Coordinates of N, CA and C and ligand atoms in Angstrom, one line a residue:
X229 N 0.8 -1.2 0.0 CA 0.0 0.0 0.0 C 0.9 1.2 0.0
X230 N 0.6 2.2 -0.9 CA 1.4 3.4 -0.9 C 0.7 4.4 0.1
X231 N 1.6 5.1 0.8 CA 1.1 6.1 1.7 C 1.2 7.5 1.1
X232 N 0.1 8.2 1.0 CA 0.2 9.5 0.4 C 0.8 10.5 1.4
X233 N 1.5 11.4 0.9 CA 2.0 12.5 1.7 C 0.9 13.5 2.0
X234 N 1.1 14.3 3.1 CA 0.2 15.3 3.4 C -0.1 16.3 2.2
X235 N 1.0 16.6 1.5 CA 0.8 17.5 0.3 C -0.1 16.8 -0.7
X236 N 0.1 15.5 -0.9 CA -0.8 14.8 -1.9 C -2.2 14.8 -1.4
X237 N -2.4 14.5 -0.2 CA -3.8 14.4 0.3 C -4.5 15.7 0.2
X238 N -3.7 16.8 0.5 CA -4.3 18.1 0.5 C -4.6 18.5 -1.0
X239 N -3.8 18.2 -1.9 CA -4.0 18.5 -3.3 C -5.3 17.9 -3.8
X240 N -5.4 16.6 -3.4 CA -6.7 15.9 -3.8 C -7.9 16.5 -3.2
X241 N -7.8 16.8 -1.9 CA -8.9 17.4 -1.2 C -9.3 18.7 -1.8
X242 N -8.3 19.5 -2.1 CA -8.7 20.9 -2.6 C -9.4 20.8 -3.9
X243 N -9.1 19.7 -4.7 CA -9.9 19.5 -6.0 C -11.3 19.3 -5.7
X244 N -11.6 18.7 -4.6 CA -13.0 18.3 -4.3 C -13.8 19.4 -3.6
X245 N -13.1 20.4 -3.0 CA -13.8 21.5 -2.3 C -14.1 22.7 -3.1
X246 N -15.4 23.1 -3.2 CA -15.7 24.3 -3.9 C -15.0 25.5 -3.3
X247 N -14.7 26.5 -4.1 CA -13.9 27.6 -3.7 C -14.5 28.4 -2.5
X248 N -15.8 28.4 -2.3 CA -16.4 29.2 -1.3 C -16.4 28.4 0.1
X249 N -15.9 27.2 0.1 CA -15.8 26.4 1.3 C -14.5 26.6 2.1
X250 N -14.6 27.1 3.3 CA -13.4 27.3 4.1 C -12.9 26.0 4.7
X251 N -11.6 25.7 4.6 CA -11.1 24.5 5.2 C -10.4 24.8 6.5
X252 N -10.9 24.2 7.5 CA -10.2 24.3 8.8 C -9.6 22.9 9.1
X253 N -8.3 22.9 9.2 CA -7.5 21.6 9.5 C -7.6 21.3 11.0
X254 N -8.2 20.2 11.3 CA -8.3 19.8 12.7 C -7.1 19.1 13.1
X255 N -6.3 19.8 14.0 CA -4.9 19.3 14.3 C -4.8 18.6 15.6
X256 N -6.0 18.2 16.2 CA -5.9 17.5 17.5 C -5.1 16.2 17.5
X257 N -5.0 15.6 16.4 CA -4.3 14.3 16.3 C -2.9 14.4 15.9
X258 N -2.4 15.7 15.7 CA -1.1 15.9 15.2 C -0.3 16.8 16.1
X259 N 1.0 16.9 15.8 CA 1.9 17.7 16.6 C 2.1 19.0 16.0
X260 N 2.9 19.9 16.7 CA 3.2 21.2 16.1 C 4.0 21.0 14.8
X261 N 4.8 20.0 14.7 CA 5.5 19.7 13.4 C 4.5 19.4 12.3
X262 N 3.5 18.6 12.6 CA 2.5 18.3 11.6 C 1.8 19.6 11.1
X263 N 1.5 20.5 12.1 CA 0.9 21.7 11.7 C 1.8 22.6 10.8
X264 N 3.1 22.5 11.2 CA 4.1 23.3 10.4 C 4.1 22.8 8.9
X265 N 4.1 21.5 8.8 CA 4.1 20.9 7.4 C 2.8 21.3 6.7
X266 N 1.7 21.3 7.4 CA 0.4 21.7 6.7 C 0.5 23.2 6.4
X267 N 1.2 24.0 7.2 CA 1.4 25.4 6.9 C 2.1 25.6 5.7
X268 N 3.2 24.8 5.5 CA 4.0 24.9 4.3 C 3.2 24.6 3.0
X269 N 2.1 23.8 3.2 CA 1.2 23.5 2.1 C 0.2 24.5 1.9
X270 N 0.2 25.6 2.7 CA -0.7 26.7 2.5 C -1.8 26.8 3.5
X271 N -2.0 25.9 4.4 CA -3.1 26.0 5.4 C -2.8 27.0 6.4
X272 N -3.8 27.7 6.8 CA -3.6 28.7 7.9 C -4.6 28.5 9.1
X273 N -5.7 27.9 8.8 CA -6.8 27.7 9.8 C -6.7 26.3 10.5
X274 N -6.5 26.3 11.8 CA -6.3 25.0 12.5 C -7.3 25.0 13.6
X275 N -7.9 23.8 13.8 CA -8.9 23.5 14.9 C -8.4 22.6 15.9
X276 N -8.6 23.0 17.2 CA -8.2 22.2 18.3 C -9.4 22.0 19.3
X277 N -9.5 20.9 19.9 CA -10.6 20.6 20.8 C -10.3 21.1 22.2
X278 N -9.1 21.1 22.6 CA -8.7 21.4 24.0 C -7.9 22.6 24.1
X279 N -8.3 23.5 25.1 CA -7.6 24.7 25.3 C -6.1 24.5 25.6
X280 N -5.7 23.6 26.5 CA -4.3 23.4 26.8 C -3.5 23.0 25.6
X281 N -4.0 22.1 24.7 CA -3.3 21.7 23.5 C -3.1 22.9 22.6
X282 N -4.2 23.7 22.5 CA -4.1 24.9 21.5 C -3.0 25.8 22.0
X283 N -2.9 26.0 23.3 CA -1.9 26.9 23.9 C -0.5 26.4 23.6
X284 N -0.3 25.1 23.9 CA 1.0 24.5 23.7 C 1.4 24.6 22.2
X285 N 0.5 24.3 21.3 CA 0.9 24.3 19.9 C 1.1 25.8 19.4
X286 N 0.3 26.7 19.9 CA 0.5 28.1 19.6 C 1.9 28.6 20.0
X287 N 2.3 28.2 21.2 CA 3.6 28.6 21.7 C 4.7 28.0 20.8
X288 N 4.6 26.7 20.5 CA 5.6 26.0 19.7 C 5.7 26.6 18.3
X289 N 4.6 27.3 17.8 CA 4.6 27.8 16.5 C 4.5 29.3 16.4
X290 N 5.0 29.9 17.5 CA 4.9 31.4 17.6 C 5.7 32.1 16.5
X291 N 6.5 31.4 15.8 CA 7.3 32.1 14.7 C 6.4 32.2 13.4
X292 N 5.3 31.5 13.4 CA 4.4 31.6 12.2 C 3.3 32.6 12.5
X293 N 3.4 33.7 11.8 CA 2.6 34.9 12.2 C 1.1 34.8 12.0
X294 N 0.7 34.1 10.9 CA -0.6 34.3 10.5 C -1.5 33.0 10.6
X295 N -1.2 32.2 11.7 CA -2.1 31.1 12.0 C -3.4 31.6 12.6
X296 N -4.5 30.9 12.2 CA -5.8 31.3 12.8 C -6.3 30.0 13.6
X297 N -6.5 30.2 14.9 CA -6.9 29.1 15.7 C -8.4 29.0 15.9
X298 N -9.0 27.8 15.7 CA -10.4 27.6 15.9 C -10.6 26.7 17.1
X299 N -11.4 27.1 18.0 CA -11.8 26.2 19.1 C -13.0 25.4 18.7
X300 N -12.9 24.1 18.7 CA -14.1 23.3 18.2 C -14.6 22.3 19.2
X301 N -13.9 22.2 20.4 CA -14.4 21.2 21.4 C -15.2 21.8 22.4
X302 N -15.9 21.0 23.2 CA -16.7 21.4 24.3 C -15.9 22.3 25.2
X303 N -16.4 23.4 25.6 CA -15.6 24.4 26.4 C -16.2 24.5 27.8
X304 N -15.4 24.2 28.8 CA -15.8 24.4 30.1 C -15.8 25.9 30.4
X305 N -16.8 26.3 31.2 CA -17.0 27.7 31.5 C -15.7 28.2 32.2
X306 N -15.0 27.4 33.0 CA -13.8 27.9 33.7 C -12.6 28.0 32.8
X307 N -12.7 27.5 31.6 CA -11.6 27.7 30.6 C -11.9 28.7 29.6
X308 N -13.1 29.4 29.8 CA -13.5 30.4 28.7 C -12.5 31.5 28.6
X309 N -12.0 32.0 29.7 CA -11.0 33.1 29.6 C -9.8 32.7 28.8
X310 N -9.2 31.5 29.1 CA -8.0 31.1 28.4 C -8.4 30.8 26.9
X311 N -9.6 30.3 26.7 CA -10.0 30.1 25.3 C -10.0 31.4 24.5
X312 N -10.4 32.5 25.1 CA -10.4 33.8 24.4 C -9.0 34.3 24.1
X313 N -8.0 33.8 24.9 CA -6.7 34.2 24.6 C -6.0 33.5 23.4
X314 N -6.6 32.3 23.0 CA -6.0 31.6 21.9 C -6.8 31.5 20.7
X315 N -8.2 31.5 20.8 CA -9.0 31.2 19.6 C -9.5 32.4 19.0
X316 N -9.4 32.5 17.7 CA -10.1 33.6 16.9 C -11.5 33.2 16.6
X317 N -11.8 31.9 16.5 CA -13.1 31.4 16.3 C -13.4 30.4 17.4
X318 N -14.6 30.5 17.9 CA -15.1 29.4 18.8 C -16.4 28.8 18.2
X319 N -16.3 27.5 17.8 CA -17.4 26.9 17.1 C -18.4 26.3 18.0
X320 N -18.0 26.1 19.3 CA -18.8 25.2 20.2 C -19.5 26.0 21.3
X321 N -20.1 27.1 21.0 CA -20.9 27.8 22.1 C -22.3 27.0 22.1
X322 N -22.4 26.2 23.2 CA -23.4 25.1 23.2 C -24.4 25.3 24.3
X323 N -24.3 26.4 25.1 CA -25.3 26.5 26.2 C -25.3 28.0 26.7
X324 N -26.4 28.4 27.2 CA -26.6 29.8 27.6 C -25.5 30.3 28.6
X325 N -25.2 29.5 29.6 CA -24.3 29.9 30.6 C -22.9 30.2 30.0
X326 N -22.5 29.4 29.0 CA -21.2 29.7 28.4 C -21.3 31.0 27.6
X327 N -22.4 31.2 26.9 CA -22.6 32.5 26.1 C -22.5 33.7 27.1
X328 N -23.2 33.6 28.2 CA -23.2 34.7 29.1 C -21.8 35.0 29.7
X329 N -21.1 33.9 30.0 CA -19.7 34.0 30.5 C -18.9 34.7 29.5
X330 N -19.0 34.3 28.2 CA -18.2 34.9 27.2 C -18.5 36.3 27.0
X331 N -19.8 36.7 27.1 CA -20.2 38.0 27.0 C -19.5 39.0 28.0
X332 N -19.4 38.5 29.2 CA -18.7 39.2 30.2 C -17.2 39.3 30.0
X333 N -16.6 38.2 29.6 CA -15.2 38.1 29.4 C -14.7 38.9 28.2
X334 N -15.5 39.0 27.2 CA -15.2 39.7 26.0 C -15.0 41.2 26.3
X335 N -15.8 41.7 27.2 CA -15.7 43.1 27.6 C -14.4 43.2 28.5
X336 N -14.2 42.3 29.4 CA -13.0 42.4 30.2 C -11.7 42.3 29.5
X337 N -11.7 41.4 28.5 CA -10.4 41.0 27.8 C -10.2 41.8 26.5
X338 N -11.3 42.3 26.0 CA -11.1 43.0 24.7 C -11.0 42.1 23.5
X339 N -11.0 40.7 23.7 CA -11.0 39.8 22.6 C -12.4 39.6 22.0
X340 N -12.5 39.7 20.7 CA -13.8 39.5 20.1 C -13.8 38.4 19.1
X341 N -13.8 37.2 19.5 CA -13.7 36.1 18.5 C -15.0 35.9 17.8
X342 N -14.9 35.3 16.6 CA -16.1 34.9 15.9 C -16.7 33.7 16.6
X343 N -18.0 33.7 16.9 CA -18.6 32.6 17.6 C -19.7 31.9 16.8
X344 N -19.8 30.6 17.0 CA -20.9 29.8 16.3 C -21.7 29.1 17.4
X345 N -22.9 29.0 17.2 CA -23.8 28.3 18.1 C -23.7 26.8 17.6
X346 N -23.4 25.9 18.6 CA -23.4 24.5 18.2 C -24.8 23.9 18.4
X347 N -25.4 23.4 17.4 CA -26.7 22.9 17.5 C -26.7 21.4 17.3
X348 N -27.8 20.8 17.9 CA -27.9 19.3 17.8 C -29.3 19.0 17.3
X349 N -29.5 18.8 16.1 CA -30.8 18.6 15.5 C -31.1 17.1 15.3
X350 N -30.2 16.2 15.6 CA -30.5 14.8 15.6 C -30.1 14.3 17.0
X351 N -31.0 13.5 17.6 CA -30.6 13.1 19.0 C -29.3 12.4 19.1
X352 N -28.5 12.7 20.1 CA -27.2 12.1 20.3 C -26.7 12.3 21.7
X353 N -26.8 11.2 22.5 CA -26.4 11.4 23.9 C -24.9 11.7 24.1
X354 N -24.1 11.5 23.1 CA -22.6 11.7 23.2 C -22.2 13.1 22.8
X355 N -23.1 13.9 22.3 CA -22.7 15.2 21.8 C -23.5 16.4 22.5
X356 N -22.8 17.5 22.5 CA -23.4 18.7 23.1 C -24.1 19.5 22.0
X357 N -24.8 20.5 22.4 CA -25.4 21.4 21.4 C -26.8 21.7 21.7
X358 N -27.3 22.8 21.2 CA -28.7 23.2 21.4 C -29.6 22.3 20.6
X359 N -30.6 21.8 21.3 CA -31.7 21.1 20.6 C -32.7 22.2 20.3
X360 N -33.6 22.0 19.3 CA -34.4 23.1 18.8 C -35.3 23.8 19.9
X361 N -35.9 23.0 20.7 CA -36.8 23.6 21.7 C -36.0 24.5 22.7
X362 N -34.9 24.0 23.1 CA -34.0 24.7 24.1 C -33.5 26.0 23.4
X363 N -33.1 25.9 22.2 CA -32.5 27.1 21.5 C -33.6 28.1 21.4
X364 N -34.8 27.7 21.0 CA -35.9 28.7 20.9 C -36.2 29.3 22.2
X365 N -36.1 28.5 23.3 CA -36.4 29.1 24.7 C -35.3 30.1 25.1
X366 N -34.0 29.8 24.7 CA -32.9 30.6 25.1 C -32.7 31.8 24.2
X367 N -33.4 31.9 23.1 CA -33.1 33.0 22.2 C -33.2 34.4 22.9
X368 N -34.2 34.7 23.6 CA -34.3 36.1 24.2 C -33.1 36.4 25.1
X369 N -32.7 35.4 25.9 CA -31.5 35.6 26.8 C -30.2 35.7 26.0
X370 N -30.1 34.9 24.9 CA -28.9 35.0 24.1 C -28.8 36.4 23.4
X371 N -29.9 36.9 23.0 CA -30.0 38.2 22.3 C -29.6 39.4 23.3
X372 N -29.6 39.1 24.6 CA -29.2 40.1 25.6 C -27.6 40.1 25.7
X373 N -27.0 39.1 25.1 CA -25.5 39.1 25.1 C -25.0 40.1 24.1
X374 N -24.9 41.3 24.4 CA -24.7 42.4 23.4 C -23.3 42.4 22.9
X375 N -22.3 41.8 23.5 CA -21.0 41.9 23.1 C -20.5 40.8 22.2
X376 N -21.3 39.8 22.0 CA -20.9 38.6 21.3 C -21.1 38.8 19.8
X377 N -20.2 38.2 19.0 CA -20.3 38.3 17.6 C -20.5 36.9 17.0
X378 N -21.8 36.6 16.9 CA -22.2 35.3 16.3 C -22.2 35.3 14.8
X379 N -21.4 34.4 14.2 CA -21.3 34.4 12.8 C -21.8 33.2 12.1
X380 N -22.3 32.2 12.9 CA -22.8 31.0 12.2 C -23.3 29.9 13.2
X381 N -23.6 28.8 12.6 CA -24.0 27.6 13.3 C -23.0 26.5 13.0
X382 N -22.8 25.6 14.0 CA -22.0 24.5 13.9 C -22.7 23.2 14.3
X383 N -22.5 22.1 13.7 CA -23.1 20.9 14.1 C -22.1 19.7 13.9
X384 N -22.3 18.7 14.8 CA -21.6 17.4 14.6 C -22.7 16.3 14.5
X385 N -22.6 15.5 13.5 CA -23.7 14.5 13.4 C -23.4 13.3 14.3
X386 N -24.5 12.6 14.8 CA -24.3 11.4 15.5 C -23.5 10.4 14.5
X387 N -22.8 9.5 15.1 CA -22.1 8.5 14.3 C -23.1 7.5 13.7
X388 N -22.8 7.1 12.5 CA -23.6 6.0 11.9 C -24.8 6.4 11.2
X389 N -25.1 7.7 11.0 CA -26.3 8.0 10.2 C -26.1 7.6 8.7
X390 N -27.2 7.1 8.1 CA -27.1 6.8 6.7 C -27.0 8.1 5.9
X391 N -26.4 8.1 4.7 CA -26.1 9.4 4.0 C -27.4 10.2 3.8
X392 N -28.5 9.6 3.5 CA -29.7 10.5 3.2 C -30.1 11.2 4.5
X393 N -30.1 10.4 5.6 CA -30.4 11.0 6.9 C -29.4 12.1 7.3
X394 N -28.2 11.8 7.1 CA -27.1 12.8 7.4 C -27.4 14.1 6.6
X395 N -27.6 14.0 5.3 CA -27.8 15.2 4.5 C -29.1 15.9 5.0
X396 N -30.1 15.2 5.4 CA -31.3 15.9 5.9 C -31.0 16.7 7.1
X397 N -30.2 16.2 8.0 CA -29.9 16.9 9.3 C -29.1 18.2 8.9
X398 N -28.1 18.0 8.0 CA -27.4 19.2 7.6 C -28.3 20.3 6.9
X399 N -29.2 19.8 6.2 CA -30.2 20.8 5.5 C -31.0 21.5 6.6
X400 N -31.3 20.7 7.6 CA -32.1 21.3 8.7 C -31.3 22.4 9.4
X401 N -30.0 22.2 9.6 CA -29.2 23.2 10.2 C -29.2 24.5 9.3
X402 N -29.1 24.3 8.0 CA -29.1 25.4 7.1 C -30.4 26.2 7.2
X403 N -31.5 25.5 7.4 CA -32.8 26.1 7.6 C -32.9 26.9 8.9
X404 N -32.3 26.4 9.9 CA -32.2 27.1 11.2 C -31.4 28.4 11.1
X405 N -30.4 28.3 10.3 CA -29.6 29.6 10.1 C -30.5 30.6 9.5
X406 N -31.2 30.2 8.4 CA -32.1 31.2 7.7 C -33.2 31.7 8.7
X407 N -33.7 30.8 9.4 CA -34.8 31.2 10.3 C -34.3 32.2 11.4
X408 N -33.2 31.9 12.0 CA -32.6 32.8 13.0 C -32.4 34.2 12.4
X409 N -31.8 34.2 11.2 CA -31.6 35.5 10.5 C -32.8 36.3 10.4
X410 N -33.9 35.7 10.1 CA -35.2 36.4 9.9 C -35.8 36.7 11.2
X411 N -35.4 36.0 12.2 CA -36.1 36.2 13.5 C -35.8 37.5 14.2
X412 N -34.5 37.9 14.1 CA -34.1 39.0 14.9 C -32.8 39.6 14.3
X413 N -32.6 40.9 14.3 CA -31.4 41.5 13.7 C -30.1 41.0 14.4
X414 N -30.2 40.6 15.6 CA -29.1 40.1 16.4 C -28.3 39.0 15.6
X415 N -29.1 38.2 14.8 CA -28.5 37.1 14.1 C -28.1 37.4 12.6
X416 N -28.1 38.7 12.3 CA -27.9 39.0 10.9 C -26.5 38.6 10.3
X417 N -25.5 38.4 11.2 CA -24.2 38.0 10.7 C -24.0 36.5 10.6
X418 N -25.0 35.7 10.8 CA -24.9 34.2 10.7 C -24.6 33.8 9.2
X419 N -23.4 33.9 8.8 CA -23.1 33.5 7.4 C -22.4 32.2 7.3
X420 N -21.9 31.6 8.4 CA -21.1 30.4 8.3 C -22.0 29.2 8.8
X421 N -21.8 28.1 8.0 CA -22.4 26.8 8.5 C -21.1 25.9 8.6
X422 N -20.7 25.7 9.9 CA -19.6 24.9 10.1 C -20.1 23.4 10.3
X423 N -20.1 22.7 9.2 CA -20.5 21.3 9.2 C -19.8 20.5 8.2
X424 N -19.5 19.3 8.6 CA -18.7 18.4 7.7 C -17.4 18.0 8.3
X425 N -17.2 16.7 8.5 CA -15.9 16.2 9.0 C -15.4 15.2 7.9
X426 N -14.3 14.5 8.2 CA -13.7 13.7 7.1 C -14.7 12.7 6.5
X427 N -15.6 12.2 7.3 CA -16.5 11.1 6.8 C -17.8 11.6 6.1
X428 N -18.1 12.9 6.3 CA -19.4 13.4 5.8 C -19.3 14.8 5.1
X429 N -18.2 15.3 4.8 CA -18.1 16.7 4.4 C -18.8 16.9 3.0
X430 N -18.8 15.8 2.2 CA -19.4 16.0 0.9 C -20.9 16.2 1.0
X431 N -21.5 15.5 1.9 CA -22.9 15.6 2.2 C -23.2 17.0 2.8
X432 N -22.3 17.4 3.7 CA -22.5 18.7 4.3 C -22.5 19.9 3.3
X433 N -21.5 19.8 2.4 CA -21.4 20.8 1.4 C -22.6 20.8 0.5
X434 N -23.1 19.6 0.1 CA -24.3 19.6 -0.7 C -25.5 20.2 0.0
X435 N -25.4 20.2 1.3 CA -26.5 20.8 2.1 C -26.3 22.3 2.4
X436 N -25.2 22.9 2.0 CA -24.9 24.3 2.1 C -23.8 24.7 3.1
X437 N -23.1 23.7 3.6 CA -21.9 24.0 4.4 C -20.9 24.9 3.7
X438 N -20.4 25.9 4.4 CA -19.3 26.7 3.8 C -18.0 26.7 4.7
X439 N -18.0 25.7 5.6 CA -16.8 25.6 6.5 C -16.7 24.1 6.9
X440 N -15.7 23.4 6.5 CA -15.5 22.0 6.9 C -14.4 21.9 7.8
X441 N -14.5 21.0 8.8 CA -13.5 20.8 9.8 C -12.9 19.4 9.6
X442 N -11.7 19.3 9.0 CA -11.2 18.0 8.6 C -9.9 17.7 9.3
X443 N -9.9 16.5 9.9 CA -8.7 16.0 10.6 C -8.1 14.9 9.8
X444 N -8.7 13.7 9.9 CA -8.2 12.5 9.3 C -7.9 12.7 7.8
X445 N -8.8 13.4 7.1 CA -8.7 13.5 5.7 C -7.4 14.3 5.3
X446 N -6.9 15.1 6.3 CA -5.7 15.9 6.0 C -4.5 15.2 6.6
X447 N -4.6 14.8 7.9 CA -3.4 14.3 8.6 C -3.3 12.8 8.6
X448 N -4.3 12.1 8.1 CA -4.3 10.6 8.2 C -4.6 10.2 9.6
X449 N -4.0 9.1 10.0 CA -4.2 8.7 11.3 C -5.5 7.8 11.4
X450 N -6.4 8.2 12.3 CA -7.6 7.5 12.4 C -8.3 7.2 11.1
X451 N -8.8 6.0 10.8 CA -9.5 5.8 9.5 C -10.7 6.7 9.4
X452 N -10.9 7.3 8.3 CA -12.1 8.1 8.0 C -13.3 7.2 7.9
X453 N -14.4 7.7 8.3 CA -15.6 6.9 8.2 C -16.2 7.1 6.8
X454 N -16.3 6.0 6.1 CA -16.9 6.1 4.7 C -18.4 6.1 4.8
X455 N -19.1 7.2 4.5 CA -20.5 7.2 4.7 C -21.3 6.3 3.8
X456 N -20.6 5.9 2.7 CA -21.3 5.1 1.7 C -21.2 3.6 2.2
X457 N -20.5 3.4 3.3 CA -20.1 2.0 3.6 C -20.5 1.6 5.0
X458 N -21.5 2.3 5.5 CA -21.9 2.0 6.9 C -22.8 0.8 7.0
Ligands
LIG133 C1 -12.1 15.7 15.6 C2 -13.1 16.6 15.1 C3 -13.2 16.9 13.8 C4 -12.4 16.2 12.7 O1 -12.7 14.9 12.6 P1 -12.2 14.0 11.4 O2 -13.2 12.9 11.3 O3 -10.9 13.5 11.7 O4 -12.2 14.8 10.2 C5 -14.1 17.9 13.4 N1 -14.9 18.5 14.3 C6 -14.8 18.3 15.6 C7 -15.7 19.0 16.5 C8 -13.9 17.3 16.1 O5 -13.9 17.0 17.4

């Protein structure tokens, strides 16, 4: 079996991604050197799940001036301050308490990251995110968070959904984005749909995703889940 280099994998990947889709390289399974190699191939946006990992890698790569760090993992409220010091984007705002804490910290720290609401539109005991009823109930309180800059919605699908079901959930997220925008001017900047991982990004893009978070497809490692083969 031939092993493709990171540059080869990226070149192939880029052929399949429409130009309007932003690629965030999920670097949680790789080292600072792995990120450096991806940087040489032109990548600038990197996603990390854990704040301490992001801080360590950011320090190791402080000579690279134009890296953009995305927080994509569940964020404990007591790590929110440190998250603001490393992440330019936080995709995983998944509960009211966290939003309110960020609202306060943004004023204190002066950092104004781009934020995404993480939604959960298919039941999944293993994932966080707003379910529709809860999101609807929390909207008025969220809209009181005057200092936050929400730019989109993010979702992670439950494992093992068939392709048609997966695409339907992605389409539902896109409809929620449209609905929120019409609901209140607070949501007028919701332009990003952060959906699609290595195993399902083609379905997500077909449903309107304009930001994919890819780990395995870029860095190898864990086998990607083939959605046609479940
Ligand atoms: C790990 C992770 C990814 C990337 O997963 P792959 O299947 O390796 O592409 C994307 N988003 C989140 C939130 C993750 O935790």
